[in-house]
Coordinates of C-alpha atoms in Angstrom, one line a residue:
X15 CA 15.4 28.1 -5.0
X16 CA 12.6 25.5 -5.2
X17 CA 10.3 26.2 -2.3
X18 CA 8.5 23.6 -0.2
X19 CA 4.8 23.3 -0.8
X20 CA 2.9 22.4 2.3
X21 CA -0.3 20.6 2.4
X22 CA -2.7 21.0 5.4
X23 CA -5.3 18.3 5.6
X24 CA -8.9 19.6 6.5
X25 CA -10.7 18.9 9.6
X26 CA -13.0 16.6 7.5
X27 CA -10.4 13.8 7.9
X28 CA -9.7 14.3 11.5
X29 CA -6.8 15.7 13.3
X30 CA -4.4 18.1 11.5
X31 CA -1.4 16.8 9.5
X32 CA 1.2 18.8 7.7
X33 CA 3.3 17.3 5.0
X34 CA 5.8 18.7 2.6
X35 CA 4.8 17.6 -0.8
X36 CA 8.2 18.3 -2.4
X37 CA 11.8 18.4 -1.6
X38 CA 13.7 21.6 -1.5
X39 CA 17.3 21.8 -2.4
X40 CA 19.6 24.4 -3.7
X41 CA 21.0 23.0 -7.0
X42 CA 18.7 23.3 -10.0
X43 CA 21.3 22.5 -12.9
X44 CA 19.8 20.2 -15.6
X45 CA 21.9 17.1 -16.8
X46 CA 20.3 15.9 -20.0
X47 CA 21.1 12.3 -20.6
X48 CA 21.4 12.8 -24.3
X49 CA 24.6 14.9 -23.6
X50 CA 26.0 11.7 -22.0
X51 CA 25.3 9.8 -25.2
X52 CA 21.9 8.2 -24.1
X53 CA 19.8 7.6 -27.4
X54 CA 16.5 6.5 -25.8
X55 CA 15.5 4.9 -29.0
X56 CA 14.2 1.6 -27.6
X57 CA 17.1 -0.5 -28.6
X58 CA 20.5 0.9 -27.5
X59 CA 21.7 0.3 -24.0
X60 CA 21.4 3.8 -22.1
X61 CA 22.4 2.4 -18.7
X62 CA 25.9 3.9 -18.6
X63 CA 24.8 7.3 -20.0
X64 CA 22.1 7.7 -17.4
X65 CA 24.3 6.6 -14.5
X66 CA 26.9 9.2 -15.7
X67 CA 24.3 11.9 -15.8
X68 CA 23.2 11.0 -12.3
X69 CA 26.6 10.9 -10.9
X70 CA 27.5 14.3 -12.4
X71 CA 24.4 15.7 -10.8
X72 CA 25.3 14.2 -7.4
X73 CA 28.9 15.6 -7.7
X74 CA 27.4 19.0 -8.3
X75 CA 25.4 18.9 -5.1
X76 CA 22.2 18.2 -6.8
X77 CA 20.2 18.8 -10.0
X78 CA 17.7 17.4 -12.5
X79 CA 18.5 14.3 -14.6
X80 CA 16.3 14.7 -17.7
X81 CA 15.2 12.0 -19.9
X82 CA 13.8 12.8 -23.4
X83 CA 10.8 11.5 -25.1
X84 CA 11.3 7.8 -26.1
X85 CA 12.3 4.6 -24.5
X86 CA 15.4 4.5 -22.5
X87 CA 16.7 1.0 -22.1
X88 CA 18.8 -0.1 -19.1
X89 CA 20.4 -3.4 -18.3
X90 CA 21.1 -2.9 -14.6
X91 CA 19.9 -0.8 -11.8
X92 CA 20.7 2.9 -11.7
X93 CA 22.1 4.0 -8.4
X94 CA 20.5 7.2 -7.1
X95 CA 21.9 10.0 -4.7
X96 CA 20.4 12.6 -2.5
X97 CA 19.3 15.9 -4.0
X98 CA 18.9 14.4 -7.5
X99 CA 15.7 14.6 -9.5
X100 CA 14.7 12.2 -12.2
X101 CA 12.5 13.9 -14.7
X102 CA 10.9 12.6 -18.0
X103 CA 8.8 14.4 -20.6
X104 CA 5.6 12.7 -19.3
X105 CA 4.3 9.5 -18.0
X106 CA 3.2 8.4 -21.5
X107 CA 6.1 10.2 -23.4
X108 CA 9.2 8.9 -21.6
X109 CA 9.6 5.1 -20.5
X110 CA 12.6 3.5 -18.7
X111 CA 12.7 -0.1 -20.1
X112 CA 14.4 -3.1 -18.7
X113 CA 16.3 -5.0 -21.4
X114 CA 16.0 -8.7 -21.5
X115 CA 19.7 -8.9 -20.3
X116 CA 18.7 -6.9 -17.1
X117 CA 20.9 -8.3 -14.3
X118 CA 22.4 -7.4 -10.9
X119 CA 25.7 -5.5 -11.1
X120 CA 27.5 -5.3 -7.7
X121 CA 29.8 -2.6 -9.1
X122 CA 26.9 -0.2 -9.5
X123 CA 24.5 -1.0 -6.5
X124 CA 24.9 -2.8 -3.2
X125 CA 23.0 -5.9 -2.5
X126 CA 20.7 -6.0 0.5
X127 CA 20.7 -8.4 3.5
X128 CA 18.3 -10.7 1.4
X129 CA 20.7 -10.8 -1.6
X130 CA 20.1 -9.3 -5.0
X131 CA 16.8 -7.6 -4.1
X132 CA 16.8 -4.8 -6.6
X133 CA 15.0 -2.7 -9.1
X134 CA 15.5 -0.3 -12.0
X135 CA 16.1 2.8 -9.9
X136 CA 18.0 1.8 -6.7
X137 CA 17.5 4.5 -4.0
X138 CA 21.1 4.1 -2.7
X139 CA 24.1 5.8 -4.1
X140 CA 27.0 3.5 -4.8
X141 CA 29.0 4.8 -1.8
X142 CA 26.3 6.8 0.1
X143 CA 25.5 6.4 3.8
X144 CA 22.9 7.9 6.0
X145 CA 19.4 8.9 4.9
X146 CA 18.7 9.5 1.2
X147 CA 17.2 12.9 1.1
X148 CA 15.5 15.3 -1.5
X149 CA 14.8 13.0 -4.2
X150 CA 12.1 13.5 -6.9
X151 CA 11.0 11.0 -9.6
X152 CA 8.5 12.5 -12.0
X153 CA 6.8 12.5 -15.4
X154 CA 7.9 9.1 -16.7
X155 CA 6.9 5.5 -17.2
X156 CA 8.6 2.2 -16.2
X157 CA 8.4 -1.1 -18.1
X158 CA 10.4 -4.0 -16.5
X159 CA 8.5 -6.7 -18.2
X160 CA 11.3 -7.9 -20.5
X161 CA 13.7 -8.2 -17.6
X162 CA 14.4 -11.6 -16.1
X163 CA 12.9 -12.1 -12.7
X164 CA 16.0 -13.5 -11.0
X165 CA 16.4 -11.7 -7.7
X166 CA 15.9 -13.4 -4.5
X167 CA 13.2 -12.8 -1.9
X168 CA 12.6 -16.0 0.2
X169 CA 14.2 -17.9 -2.7
X170 CA 11.3 -17.1 -5.1
X171 CA 12.0 -13.7 -6.7
X172 CA 10.7 -10.2 -7.0
X173 CA 11.4 -7.2 -9.2
X174 CA 10.8 -3.5 -8.6
X175 CA 10.8 -0.4 -10.8
X176 CA 11.9 1.9 -7.9
X177 CA 13.4 0.4 -4.8
X178 CA 14.8 1.6 -1.4
X179 CA 16.4 -0.9 0.8
X180 CA 19.5 0.1 2.6
X181 CA 18.9 3.8 3.7
X182 CA 16.1 5.6 5.3
X183 CA 14.2 8.0 3.0
X184 CA 13.5 11.5 3.8
X185 CA 11.7 14.1 1.5
X186 CA 10.9 11.7 -1.3
X187 CA 8.5 12.7 -4.1
X188 CA 7.1 10.3 -6.8
X189 CA 4.6 12.0 -9.0
X190 CA 3.1 11.5 -12.5
X191 CA 4.6 8.0 -12.8
X192 CA 3.3 5.0 -14.8
X193 CA 4.2 1.4 -14.0
X194 CA 3.5 -1.3 -16.8
X195 CA 4.0 -4.4 -14.8
X196 CA 4.1 -8.2 -15.3
X197 CA 2.1 -11.1 -13.7
X198 CA 2.9 -14.0 -11.5
X199 CA 3.7 -17.4 -13.0
X200 CA 1.2 -19.2 -10.8
X201 CA -1.4 -18.4 -8.0
X202 CA 0.2 -16.6 -5.0
X203 CA -2.3 -17.3 -2.3
X204 CA -1.2 -20.0 0.0
X205 CA 2.4 -20.1 -1.3
X206 CA 5.1 -18.5 0.8
X207 CA 5.9 -15.1 -0.6
X208 CA 6.0 -15.9 -4.2
X209 CA 6.9 -16.0 -6.9
X210 CA 5.6 -12.5 -6.9
X211 CA 5.4 -10.5 -10.0
X212 CA 6.7 -7.1 -10.7
X213 CA 6.2 -4.1 -8.2
X214 CA 6.2 -0.3 -8.9
X215 CA 7.7 1.3 -5.8
X216 CA 9.0 -0.9 -3.0
X217 CA 10.8 0.0 0.2
X218 CA 10.6 -2.6 2.9
X219 CA 13.3 -1.0 5.1
X220 CA 12.0 2.3 6.1
X221 CA 13.3 1.6 9.6
X222 CA 16.7 0.4 8.6
X223 CA 18.4 3.0 10.9
X224 CA 16.5 3.7 14.0
X225 CA 18.4 7.0 14.6
X226 CA 17.2 8.4 11.3
X227 CA 13.5 7.9 10.7
X228 CA 12.0 7.8 7.2
X229 CA 9.6 10.7 6.7
X230 CA 7.9 13.1 4.2
X231 CA 7.2 10.4 1.5
X232 CA 4.7 11.7 -1.1
X233 CA 3.2 9.9 -4.0
X234 CA 0.9 11.6 -6.4
X235 CA -0.8 10.4 -9.6
X236 CA 0.6 6.9 -9.9
X237 CA -0.8 4.7 -12.6
X238 CA -0.1 0.9 -12.7
X239 CA -1.0 -2.0 -15.1
X240 CA -0.9 -5.4 -13.6
X241 CA 1.9 -6.4 -11.2
X242 CA 1.9 -7.5 -7.5
X243 CA 1.9 -4.0 -6.1
X244 CA 1.8 -0.3 -7.0
X245 CA 3.2 1.4 -3.9
X246 CA 4.4 -0.9 -1.2
X247 CA 6.3 0.0 2.1
X248 CA 7.3 -1.5 5.3
X249 CA 9.1 -0.4 8.5
X250 CA 11.1 -3.6 9.2
X251 CA 12.2 -1.9 12.4
X252 CA 14.6 -2.7 15.1
X253 CA 16.2 -1.1 18.3
X254 CA 19.6 0.3 18.2
X255 CA 21.4 2.3 21.1
X256 CA 18.1 2.6 22.8
X257 CA 16.2 4.1 19.9
X258 CA 13.5 2.1 18.0
X259 CA 12.6 2.4 14.3
X260 CA 10.0 4.8 13.1
X261 CA 8.5 6.4 10.0
X262 CA 6.1 9.3 9.7
X263 CA 4.3 11.6 7.3
X264 CA 3.4 9.4 4.4
X265 CA 1.0 10.7 1.8
X266 CA -0.3 8.7 -1.2
X267 CA -2.8 10.3 -3.4
X268 CA -4.4 9.6 -6.7
X269 CA -3.4 6.0 -7.6
X270 CA -5.1 4.2 -10.6
X271 CA -4.5 0.4 -10.8
X272 CA -5.8 -1.7 -13.6
X273 CA -5.4 -5.5 -13.8
X274 CA -6.2 -7.6 -16.8
X275 CA -3.9 -10.7 -16.3
X276 CA -4.4 -13.8 -14.3
X277 CA -2.3 -14.8 -11.3
X278 CA -2.1 -11.1 -10.1
X279 CA -2.0 -11.1 -6.3
X280 CA -1.2 -8.8 -3.4
X281 CA -2.0 -5.1 -2.7
X282 CA -2.0 -2.0 -4.9
X283 CA -1.1 0.2 -1.8
X284 CA 0.4 -1.3 1.3
X285 CA 2.0 -0.1 4.4
X286 CA 3.5 -3.0 6.6
X287 CA 5.1 -3.2 10.0
X288 CA 7.2 -6.3 10.8
X289 CA 9.5 -5.0 13.5
X290 CA 12.1 -6.6 15.6
X291 CA 12.6 -4.1 18.4
X292 CA 14.0 -4.6 22.0
X293 CA 11.7 -6.2 24.5
X294 CA 8.8 -4.0 25.4
X295 CA 9.3 -1.6 22.4
X296 CA 7.2 -1.1 19.3
X297 CA 8.2 0.2 15.9
X298 CA 6.1 3.1 14.9
X299 CA 4.5 4.5 11.7
X300 CA 2.5 7.6 12.1
X301 CA 0.5 10.3 10.2
X302 CA -0.5 8.3 7.1
X303 CA -3.0 9.6 4.5
X304 CA -4.1 7.6 1.6
X305 CA -6.7 9.1 -0.8
X306 CA -8.3 8.5 -4.2
X307 CA -7.3 5.0 -4.9
X308 CA -9.0 3.3 -7.9
X309 CA -8.5 -0.4 -8.6
X310 CA -10.2 -2.1 -11.6
X311 CA -10.0 -5.8 -12.4
X312 CA -11.1 -6.8 -15.9
X313 CA -13.9 -9.3 -16.4
X314 CA -11.5 -11.5 -18.2
X315 CA -9.6 -12.3 -15.0
X316 CA -10.5 -15.5 -13.3
X317 CA -7.4 -16.4 -11.1
X318 CA -5.9 -14.2 -8.5
X319 CA -6.9 -11.3 -6.2
X320 CA -5.8 -7.7 -6.6
X321 CA -6.4 -5.9 -3.3
X322 CA -6.6 -2.1 -3.1
X323 CA -5.3 -0.7 0.2
X324 CA -3.8 -2.6 3.2
X325 CA -2.4 -1.3 6.5
X326 CA -0.6 -4.2 8.1
X327 CA 1.4 -3.5 11.3
X328 CA 2.1 -7.3 11.6
X329 CA 4.6 -7.9 14.3
X330 CA 5.7 -5.4 17.1
X331 CA 4.5 -2.4 15.3
X332 CA 1.8 0.3 15.8
X333 CA 0.5 2.4 12.9
X334 CA -1.1 5.4 14.3
X335 CA -3.2 8.4 13.0
X336 CA -4.4 6.9 9.6
X337 CA -6.7 8.9 7.3
X338 CA -8.1 7.0 4.2
X339 CA -10.5 8.7 1.8
X340 CA -12.2 7.6 -1.4
X341 CA -11.4 4.1 -2.4
X342 CA -13.1 2.9 -5.6
X343 CA -12.9 -0.9 -6.4
X344 CA -14.3 -3.0 -9.2
X345 CA -13.5 -6.6 -9.3
X346 CA -14.3 -9.0 -12.2
X347 CA -17.9 -9.6 -12.5
X348 CA -17.3 -13.2 -13.0
X349 CA -15.3 -13.4 -9.8
X350 CA -15.8 -15.4 -6.7
X351 CA -14.4 -16.0 -3.2
X352 CA -14.8 -19.6 -2.2
X353 CA -14.5 -21.7 0.9
X354 CA -12.2 -23.2 2.1
X355 CA -9.5 -20.6 1.3
X356 CA -6.7 -22.0 -1.0
X357 CA -4.9 -21.0 -4.1
X358 CA -7.9 -21.4 -6.3
X359 CA -10.5 -19.7 -4.0
X360 CA -9.8 -16.1 -5.0
X361 CA -10.9 -15.6 -8.5
X362 CA -10.9 -12.2 -10.1
X363 CA -11.5 -10.1 -7.1
X364 CA -10.0 -8.8 -3.8
X365 CA -10.3 -6.5 -0.9
X366 CA -10.9 -2.8 -1.2
X367 CA -9.6 -2.2 2.4
X368 CA -7.7 -4.3 4.9
X369 CA -6.7 -3.1 8.4
X370 CA -4.8 -6.0 9.8
X371 CA -4.2 -5.5 13.5
X372 CA -4.6 -9.3 14.0
X373 CA -1.3 -10.8 15.2
X374 CA 0.2 -10.2 18.6
X375 CA 1.7 -6.7 19.2
X376 CA 0.5 -5.5 15.8
X377 CA -1.7 -2.3 16.3
X378 CA -3.6 0.1 14.2
X379 CA -5.1 3.0 16.1
X380 CA -6.7 6.4 15.4
X381 CA -8.2 5.6 12.1
X382 CA -10.7 7.5 10.0
X383 CA -12.0 6.0 6.8
X384 CA -14.3 7.7 4.5
X385 CA -16.0 6.9 1.1
X386 CA -15.5 3.4 0.0
X387 CA -17.5 2.3 -3.1
X388 CA -16.7 -1.3 -4.2
X389 CA -18.6 -3.7 -6.6
X390 CA -17.6 -7.5 -7.1
X391 CA -15.2 -7.4 -4.1
X392 CA -14.3 -9.7 -1.3
X393 CA -15.5 -7.2 1.4
X394 CA -13.5 -5.3 4.1
X395 CA -11.2 -6.7 6.9
X396 CA -10.9 -4.5 10.0
X397 CA -8.5 -5.7 12.7
X398 CA -9.0 -3.6 15.9
X399 CA -6.0 -3.4 18.3
X400 CA -4.3 -0.8 20.5
X401 CA -1.2 -1.1 22.5
X402 CA -1.5 -2.0 26.2
X403 CA -3.6 0.6 28.1
X404 CA -4.8 2.4 25.0
X405 CA -8.2 2.4 23.5
X406 CA -9.3 1.4 19.9
X407 CA -10.4 4.4 17.9
X408 CA -11.7 3.6 14.5
X409 CA -14.4 5.3 12.4
X410 CA -15.7 4.2 9.0
X411 CA -18.2 6.2 7.0
X412 CA -20.1 6.1 3.7
X413 CA -19.2 2.4 2.8
X414 CA -20.9 0.7 -0.1
X415 CA -20.2 -3.0 -1.0
X416 CA -22.3 -4.1 -4.0
X417 CA -22.3 -7.7 -5.2
X418 CA -20.0 -8.8 -2.4
X419 CA -18.5 -12.2 -3.0
X420 CA -17.3 -12.9 0.6
X421 CA -19.5 -15.1 2.8
X422 CA -17.2 -15.4 5.8
X423 CA -18.2 -11.8 6.4
X424 CA -18.6 -8.8 4.1
X425 CA -17.2 -6.6 6.8
X426 CA -15.2 -8.4 9.3
X427 CA -14.4 -6.6 12.7
X428 CA -11.7 -8.6 14.8
X429 CA -10.9 -7.2 18.2
X430 CA -7.3 -8.2 18.9
X431 CA -6.5 -6.4 22.3
X432 CA -8.0 -6.3 25.7
X433 CA -10.7 -3.9 26.0
X434 CA -10.2 -0.8 28.0
X435 CA -13.9 0.2 28.3
X436 CA -13.1 3.4 26.3
X437 CA -13.1 2.0 22.9
X438 CA -14.7 3.8 20.0
X439 CA -15.8 2.0 16.8
X440 CA -18.3 3.6 14.4
X441 CA -19.6 2.3 11.1
X442 CA -22.1 4.7 9.7
X443 CA -23.9 5.2 6.4
X444 CA -23.3 1.9 4.9
X445 CA -24.8 -0.6 2.4
X446 CA -23.8 -4.2 2.0
X447 CA -25.3 -6.4 -0.8
X448 CA -24.4 -10.1 -1.2
X449 CA -23.5 -11.7 -4.4
X450 CA -25.3 -14.9 -5.4
X451 CA -21.9 -16.4 -5.3
X452 CA -21.4 -15.8 -1.6
X453 CA -24.7 -17.4 -0.7
X454 CA -24.0 -20.5 -2.8
X455 CA -20.4 -21.0 -2.0
X456 CA -20.5 -20.4 1.8
X457 CA -22.5 -22.5 4.2
X458 CA -23.7 -19.5 6.4
X459 CA -22.9 -16.2 4.9
X460 CA -22.6 -13.2 7.3
X461 CA -23.0 -9.6 6.5
X462 CA -21.1 -7.9 9.3
X463 CA -19.2 -9.9 12.0
X464 CA -17.8 -8.9 15.4
X465 CA -15.4 -11.4 17.0
X466 CA -12.5 -11.3 19.5
X467 CA -9.3 -12.5 17.8
X468 CA -5.7 -13.6 18.7
X469 CA -6.3 -13.1 22.5
X470 CA -8.5 -9.9 22.2
X471 CA -11.5 -9.6 24.6
X472 CA -13.8 -7.7 22.4
X473 CA -14.8 -4.0 22.7
X474 CA -16.6 -1.8 25.2
X475 CA -17.3 1.7 25.0
X476 CA -18.9 3.6 22.0
X477 CA -19.3 0.7 19.5
X478 CA -22.1 1.5 17.0
X479 CA -23.4 0.6 13.5
X480 CA -25.4 3.6 12.4
X481 CA -27.8 4.0 9.3
X482 CA -27.1 1.0 7.2
X483 CA -28.7 -1.7 5.1
X484 CA -27.6 -5.4 4.7
X485 CA -29.2 -7.2 1.7
X486 CA -29.1 -10.9 0.8
X487 CA -27.3 -12.3 3.9
X488 CA -28.9 -15.1 5.8
X489 CA -27.0 -14.0 8.8
X490 CA -27.0 -10.2 8.4
X491 CA -25.1 -9.4 11.7
X492 CA -23.1 -11.8 13.9
X493 CA -21.8 -10.6 17.3
X494 CA -19.8 -13.0 19.5
X495 CA -19.2 -12.5 23.2
X496 CA -17.2 -9.6 24.2
X497 CA -19.1 -6.7 22.6
X498 CA -21.7 -5.9 25.3
X499 CA -23.1 -2.4 24.7
X500 CA -22.8 -2.6 21.0
X501 CA -25.7 -0.7 19.4
X502 CA -27.3 -1.2 16.0
X503 CA -28.9 2.2 15.3
X504 CA -31.0 2.4 12.2
X505 CA -29.6 -0.8 10.7
X506 CA -31.9 -2.7 8.4
X507 CA -31.8 -6.1 6.7
X508 CA -34.0 -7.8 4.2
X509 CA -33.6 -11.4 5.2
X510 CA -32.5 -13.8 7.9
X511 CA -31.9 -12.8 11.5
X512 CA -28.9 -11.6 13.4
X513 CA -26.8 -13.8 15.8
X514 CA -26.3 -11.7 18.9
X515 CA -24.2 -13.4 21.7
X516 CA -23.4 -10.1 23.5
X517 CA -25.7 -7.6 25.0
X518 CA -26.6 -5.6 21.8
X519 CA -29.0 -2.7 21.7
X520 CA -31.2 -2.4 18.6
X521 CA -32.7 1.1 18.0
X522 CA -34.2 3.4 15.4
X523 CA -32.0 6.1 13.8

């Protein structure tokens, strides 16, 4: 029997969290697709053979569907069942390739509520119901680029390599996987949803069944090339029979994303909310760890913005207990971030981190972020919001932003909920250096900005900037009303003067 391997996160990232990094299931039989007449020679259509191997493993109660070295071509989505593993010979040895004829086949997979929203591996058996459990996808690459982008999402289209949509996911493992993805046909920013390019893993319905939460989702060593996203998930929650959607225990570790095409937009790693629960309820995502995310944008990129990590509770959702560690970001050195914002203002760069509690009833709480190093980026967005009666609790440590293009604010703290007087916000050990582009494109560039937003009243409690340096900004710090008691402890700047419209204390380290 395959045993569960548990990961215990150390105290250095805060509270204890335990996750299973792999599914455990009884059947270990191997179903080699070549025994079902797959050729994997890069030209023959292997769809039927792979689906037959998967179905045989499912009928046996579980097993491993093994792909050989080579390119296995498919012309429609492969439906996947619980307890079945998809295993290749290595992320650079085995590739699942979409043929130019790739199309939606309703006889194989079910369309979702938005229509033909589908990918190459469809995490929904043809007749299955309830949660999809104990699925591992490992040691292979995906190449959807030849496939026709013809599936609907807000009428514009999207395309996934691995997609979950109709069932909760429990005990999912995706490891040692490569995504060779495409690019958008035009700039994405300012255009409703798309057309978005290809996405690696996408499940925007973790909360599709409130009675069965999605949990124990583990992603490790994921490599992506271009595309509109590497690993993207959303709750899309609701309330049913008095129970509101939730998801918990999500771990994403060791993601490498490389962008060298124009019109690449959106986030490499994203967890969204967007819930529609009963009045007074919130969808919930809890226990999220994201670590070791590296995003590199080539100097040849001049249009588009590839962001690294985003936590976005959006509407009626709380994301709670988040641990983020070690984000490395490099944008194009010829990039820019212009004002005003429009489709042409984001050129070759993006945000290494966005925490977006900035719409009504979208909250991010209990957040610890450590070790961000970014050059040629657009800065960091931090929306600070907690559910009614709760306090903001966010700590960022060891943050370095070099040649930062953003002039609106390199680090933007937006308080979105009423202050409880018990709030805690710490930014410590940081360095922010403006790009000449920021000071030339923006009328009044700001280094670090504190503002109430979307009905928020600011923060009160332990609110501090500790041990930092701000270089090249005419307005190194701007603090709007609502942040009385904020302390700048050991914070230095080389030019300009701060704008302090709250009672701010400035002290030595």
